[in-house]
Short mmCIF file of C-alpha atoms in Angstrom, two decimals:
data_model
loop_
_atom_site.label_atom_id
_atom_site.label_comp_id
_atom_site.label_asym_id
_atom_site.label_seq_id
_atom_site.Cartn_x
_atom_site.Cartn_y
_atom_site.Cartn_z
CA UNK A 7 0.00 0.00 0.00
CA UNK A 8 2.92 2.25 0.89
CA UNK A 9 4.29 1.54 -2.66
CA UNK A 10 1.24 2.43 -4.26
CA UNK A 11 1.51 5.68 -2.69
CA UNK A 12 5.29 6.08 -3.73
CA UNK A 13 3.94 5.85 -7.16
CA UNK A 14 0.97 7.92 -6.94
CA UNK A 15 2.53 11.17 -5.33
CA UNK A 16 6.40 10.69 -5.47
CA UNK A 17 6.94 12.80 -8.48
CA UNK A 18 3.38 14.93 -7.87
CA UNK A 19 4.69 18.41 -7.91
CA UNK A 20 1.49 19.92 -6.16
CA UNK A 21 2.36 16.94 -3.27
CA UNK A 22 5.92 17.52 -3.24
CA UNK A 23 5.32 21.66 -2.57
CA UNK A 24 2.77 20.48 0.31
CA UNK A 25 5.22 18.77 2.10
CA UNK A 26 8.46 20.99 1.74
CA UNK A 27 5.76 24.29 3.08
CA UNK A 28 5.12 21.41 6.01
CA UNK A 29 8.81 20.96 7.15
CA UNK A 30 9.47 24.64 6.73
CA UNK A 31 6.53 25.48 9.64
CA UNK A 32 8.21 23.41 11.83
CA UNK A 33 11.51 24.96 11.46
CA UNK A 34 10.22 28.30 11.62
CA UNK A 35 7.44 27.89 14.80
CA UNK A 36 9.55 24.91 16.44
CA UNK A 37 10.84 27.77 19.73
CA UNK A 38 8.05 30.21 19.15
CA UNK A 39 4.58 31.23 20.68
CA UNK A 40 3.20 29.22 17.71
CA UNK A 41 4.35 25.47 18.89
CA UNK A 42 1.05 24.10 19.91
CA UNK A 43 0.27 24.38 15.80
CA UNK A 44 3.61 22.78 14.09
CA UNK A 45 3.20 19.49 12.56
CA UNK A 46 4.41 15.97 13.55
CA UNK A 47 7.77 15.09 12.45
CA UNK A 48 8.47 13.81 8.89
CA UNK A 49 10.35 10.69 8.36
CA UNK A 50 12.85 10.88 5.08
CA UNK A 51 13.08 7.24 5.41
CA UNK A 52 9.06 4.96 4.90
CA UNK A 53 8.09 8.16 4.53
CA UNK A 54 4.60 7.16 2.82
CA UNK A 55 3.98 4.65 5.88
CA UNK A 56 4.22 7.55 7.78
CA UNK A 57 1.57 10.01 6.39
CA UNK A 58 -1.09 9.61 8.35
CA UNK A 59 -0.04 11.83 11.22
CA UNK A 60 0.43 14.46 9.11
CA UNK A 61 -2.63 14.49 7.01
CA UNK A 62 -4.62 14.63 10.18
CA UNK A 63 -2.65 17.38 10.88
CA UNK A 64 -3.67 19.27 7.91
CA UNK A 65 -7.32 18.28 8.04
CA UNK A 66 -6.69 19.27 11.67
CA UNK A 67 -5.95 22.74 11.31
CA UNK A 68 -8.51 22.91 8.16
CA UNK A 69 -11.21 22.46 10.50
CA UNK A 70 -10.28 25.23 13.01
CA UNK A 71 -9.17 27.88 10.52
CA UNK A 72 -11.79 30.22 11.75
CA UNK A 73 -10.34 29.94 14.88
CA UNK A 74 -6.84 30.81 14.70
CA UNK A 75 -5.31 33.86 14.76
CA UNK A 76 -4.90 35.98 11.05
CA UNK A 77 -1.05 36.04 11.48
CA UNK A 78 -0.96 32.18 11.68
CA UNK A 79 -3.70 31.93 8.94
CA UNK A 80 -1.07 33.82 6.49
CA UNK A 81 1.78 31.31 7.51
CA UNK A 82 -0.36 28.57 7.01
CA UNK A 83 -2.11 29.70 4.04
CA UNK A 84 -0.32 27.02 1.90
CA UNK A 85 -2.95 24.35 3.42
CA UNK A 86 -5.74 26.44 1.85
CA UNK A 87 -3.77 26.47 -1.50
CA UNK A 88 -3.82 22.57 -0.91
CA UNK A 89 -7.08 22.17 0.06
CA UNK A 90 -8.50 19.39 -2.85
CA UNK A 91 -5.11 17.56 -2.24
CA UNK A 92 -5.58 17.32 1.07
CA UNK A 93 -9.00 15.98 0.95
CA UNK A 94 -7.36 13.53 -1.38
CA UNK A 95 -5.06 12.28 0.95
CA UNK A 96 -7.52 11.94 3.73
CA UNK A 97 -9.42 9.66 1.67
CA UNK A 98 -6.39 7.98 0.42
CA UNK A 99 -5.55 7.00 4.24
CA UNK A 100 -8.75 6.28 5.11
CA UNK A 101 -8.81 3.67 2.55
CA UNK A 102 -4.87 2.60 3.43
CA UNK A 103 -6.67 2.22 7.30
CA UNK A 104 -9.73 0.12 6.29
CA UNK A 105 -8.01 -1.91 3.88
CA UNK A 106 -5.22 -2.98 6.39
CA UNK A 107 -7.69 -3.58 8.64
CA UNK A 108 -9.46 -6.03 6.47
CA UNK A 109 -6.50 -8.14 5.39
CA UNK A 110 -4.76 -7.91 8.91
CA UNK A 111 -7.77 -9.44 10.25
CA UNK A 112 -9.21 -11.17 7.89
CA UNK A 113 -6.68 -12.22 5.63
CA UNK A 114 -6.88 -13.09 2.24
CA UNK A 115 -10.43 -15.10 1.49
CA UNK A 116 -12.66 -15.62 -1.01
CA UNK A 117 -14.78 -12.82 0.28
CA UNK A 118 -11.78 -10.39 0.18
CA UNK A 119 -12.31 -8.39 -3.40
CA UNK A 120 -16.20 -7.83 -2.86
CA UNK A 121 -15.45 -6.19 1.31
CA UNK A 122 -12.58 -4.51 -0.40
CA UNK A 123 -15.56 -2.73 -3.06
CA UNK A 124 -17.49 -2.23 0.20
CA UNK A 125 -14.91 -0.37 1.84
CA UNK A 126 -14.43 1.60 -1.13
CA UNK A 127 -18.21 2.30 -1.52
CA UNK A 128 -17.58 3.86 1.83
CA UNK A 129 -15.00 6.57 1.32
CA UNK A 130 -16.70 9.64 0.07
CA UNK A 131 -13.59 10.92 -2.25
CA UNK A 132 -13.50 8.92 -5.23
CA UNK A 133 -10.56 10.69 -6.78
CA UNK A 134 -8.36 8.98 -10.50
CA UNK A 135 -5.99 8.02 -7.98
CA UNK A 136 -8.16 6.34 -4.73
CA UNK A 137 -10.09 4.44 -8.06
CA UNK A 138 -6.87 3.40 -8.88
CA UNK A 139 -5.49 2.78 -5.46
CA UNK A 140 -8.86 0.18 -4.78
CA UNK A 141 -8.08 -1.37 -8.83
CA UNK A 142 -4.20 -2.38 -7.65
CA UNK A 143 -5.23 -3.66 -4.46
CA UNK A 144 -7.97 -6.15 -6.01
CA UNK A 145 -5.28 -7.11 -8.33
CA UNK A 146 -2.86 -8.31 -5.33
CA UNK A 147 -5.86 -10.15 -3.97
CA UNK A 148 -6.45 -11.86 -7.13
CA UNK A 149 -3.00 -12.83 -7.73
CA UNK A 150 -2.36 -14.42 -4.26
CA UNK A 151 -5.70 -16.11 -5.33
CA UNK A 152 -3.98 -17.92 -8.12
CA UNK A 153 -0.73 -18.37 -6.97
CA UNK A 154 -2.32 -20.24 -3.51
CA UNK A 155 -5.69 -21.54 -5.22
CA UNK A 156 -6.25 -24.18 -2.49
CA UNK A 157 -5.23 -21.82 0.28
CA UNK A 158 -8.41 -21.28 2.09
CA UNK A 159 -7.21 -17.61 4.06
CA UNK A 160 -3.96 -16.50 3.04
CA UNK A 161 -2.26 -14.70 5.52
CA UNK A 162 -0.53 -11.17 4.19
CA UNK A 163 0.61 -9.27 6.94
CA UNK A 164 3.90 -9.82 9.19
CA UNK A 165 2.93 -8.22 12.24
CA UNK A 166 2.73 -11.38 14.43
CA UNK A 167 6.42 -12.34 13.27
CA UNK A 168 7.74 -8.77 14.00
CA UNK A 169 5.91 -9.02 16.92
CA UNK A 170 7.72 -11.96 18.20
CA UNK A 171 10.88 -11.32 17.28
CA UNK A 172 10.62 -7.34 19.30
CA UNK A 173 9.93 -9.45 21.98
CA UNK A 174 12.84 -11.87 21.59
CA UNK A 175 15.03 -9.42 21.10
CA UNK A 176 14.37 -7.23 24.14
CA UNK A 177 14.53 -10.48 26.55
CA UNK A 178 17.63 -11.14 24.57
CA UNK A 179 18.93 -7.66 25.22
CA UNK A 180 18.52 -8.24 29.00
CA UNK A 181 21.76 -10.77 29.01
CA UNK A 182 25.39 -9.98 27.74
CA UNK A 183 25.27 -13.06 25.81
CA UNK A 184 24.84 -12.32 21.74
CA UNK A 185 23.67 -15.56 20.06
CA UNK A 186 21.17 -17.82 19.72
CA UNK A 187 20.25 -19.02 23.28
CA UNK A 188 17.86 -21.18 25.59
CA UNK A 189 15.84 -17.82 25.30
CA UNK A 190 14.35 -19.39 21.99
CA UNK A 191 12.28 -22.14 24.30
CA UNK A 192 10.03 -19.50 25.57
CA UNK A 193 9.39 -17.88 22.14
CA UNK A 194 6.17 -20.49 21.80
CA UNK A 195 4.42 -18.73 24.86
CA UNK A 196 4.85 -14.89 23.64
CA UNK A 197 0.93 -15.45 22.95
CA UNK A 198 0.27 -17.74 24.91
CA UNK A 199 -2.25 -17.11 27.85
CA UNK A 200 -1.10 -19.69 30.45
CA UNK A 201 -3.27 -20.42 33.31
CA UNK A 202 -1.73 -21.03 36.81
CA UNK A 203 -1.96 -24.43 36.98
CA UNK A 204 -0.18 -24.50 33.67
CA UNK A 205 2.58 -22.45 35.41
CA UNK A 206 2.81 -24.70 38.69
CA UNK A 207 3.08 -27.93 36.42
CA UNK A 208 5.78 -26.55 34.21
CA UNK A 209 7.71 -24.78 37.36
CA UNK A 210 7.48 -28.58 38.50
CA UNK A 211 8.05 -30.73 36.25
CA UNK A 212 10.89 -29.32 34.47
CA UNK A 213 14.12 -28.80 36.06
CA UNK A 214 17.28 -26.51 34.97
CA UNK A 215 19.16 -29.49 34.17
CA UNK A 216 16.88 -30.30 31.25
CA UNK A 217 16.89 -26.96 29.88
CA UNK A 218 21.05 -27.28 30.15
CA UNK A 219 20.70 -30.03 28.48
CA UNK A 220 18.92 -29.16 25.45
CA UNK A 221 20.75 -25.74 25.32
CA UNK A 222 23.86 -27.92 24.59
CA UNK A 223 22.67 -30.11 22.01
CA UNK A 224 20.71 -27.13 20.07
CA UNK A 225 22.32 -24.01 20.34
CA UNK A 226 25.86 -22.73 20.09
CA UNK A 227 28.18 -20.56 21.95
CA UNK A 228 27.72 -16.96 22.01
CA UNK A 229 30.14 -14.18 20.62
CA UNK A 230 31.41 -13.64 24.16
CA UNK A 231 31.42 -17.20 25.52
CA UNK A 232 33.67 -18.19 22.56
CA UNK A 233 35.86 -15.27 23.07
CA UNK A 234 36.19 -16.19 26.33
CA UNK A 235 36.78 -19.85 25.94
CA UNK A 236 39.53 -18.57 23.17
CA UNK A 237 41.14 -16.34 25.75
CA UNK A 238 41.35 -18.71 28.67
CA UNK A 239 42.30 -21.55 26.77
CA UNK A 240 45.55 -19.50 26.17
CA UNK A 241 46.12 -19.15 29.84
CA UNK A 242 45.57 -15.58 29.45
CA UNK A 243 42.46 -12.79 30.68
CA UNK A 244 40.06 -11.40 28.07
CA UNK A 245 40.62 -7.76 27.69
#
């Protein structure tokens, strides 16, 4: 979805003067009386999986205009300027929102193309580019379709894999050991939703040893516990 909005407004020139008039109101308002009005940061890098916060920004201020002060107004005129394009873009997201939302969930299913035509049935700006937006994302569905035919719900979406890894990798970070350890056992109850008695019965009828055990027949040493094995092997003190 991101790439499909690389392609729409990468190279739009009325997008591209949006955004530069964006980063200059923070640079200018960022240590003045004017803060509570700059926008959210902009990202260089994923920068179209990260317009969402500013678009509401803009529809944001859009909707209070009466409201602020005629000096701001002028600064901010630009967003006037941009006013269809805007609109655009808040459709565009809202579709990027619903349509995540749907596949996350859902995955792909049979039912997928005609709830992706109900979403889009929905959104009240049916601009070239949200028509097109809605075309390309059919066309995804119908290709992992044909490429999995017997696949009843095709799963699209790598949350749940990213999720589990950011956990592994902050337990990990808790150690000084860099590797793959015993740490990896535990990765099967990240979602898990254990009950007590579950937790008394494994507290009791597994014991350290075990764990040891299999830790030395599936996982290798560690960066440091090599190093250190190298070092005092040679009689000498890692420094």
């Amino acid at each position: 979805m991101a790439s499909c909005l690389e392609g729409f407004y990468k190279e739009n020139a009325p997008f591209a003067s949006l955004m530069s008039s964006v980063g200059l109101i923070r640079k200018k308002w960022v240590n003045s009386k004017n803060i509570g009005l700059i926008p959210p940061n902009m990202r260089v890098k994923s920068r179209f999986l990260n317009l969402f916060e500013i678009v509401e920004w803009m529809q944001k201020v859009l909707a209070v205009w009466h409201k602020i002060e005629p000096s701001q107004q002028q600064t901010l005129f630009f967003l006037q300027t941009h006013k269809m394009l805007i609109e655009e873009l808040g459709g565009m997201i809202q579709l990027v929102k619903a349509f995540s939302k749907e596949l996350k969930t859902k995955g792909i299913v049979e039912q997928s193309v005609s709830d992706v035509n109900e979403i889009f049935d929905t959104i009240a700006t049916k601009t070239i580019n949200a028509v097109a937006f809605k075309e390309t994302i059919i066309a995804y569905i119908e290709e992992k379709r044909k490429m999995l035919p017997d696949v009843v719900r095709i799963l699209c979406c790598s949350d749940v894999i990213e999720s589990y890894f950011g956990k592994f990798k902050n337990r990990t970070n808790q150690g000084t050991a860099k590797g793959i350890t015993d740490d990896m056992i535990v990765m099967a109850l990240f979602n898990g939703n254990l009950s007590k008695p579950e937790i008394k019965t494994a507290l009791e009828s597994v014991f350290l040893s075990q764990i040891a055990e299999w830790s030395k027949e599936n996982t290798i040493d560690s960066f440091a516990k090599t190093k250190n094995k190298f070092w005092t092997n040679l009689g000498a003190k890692d420094t």
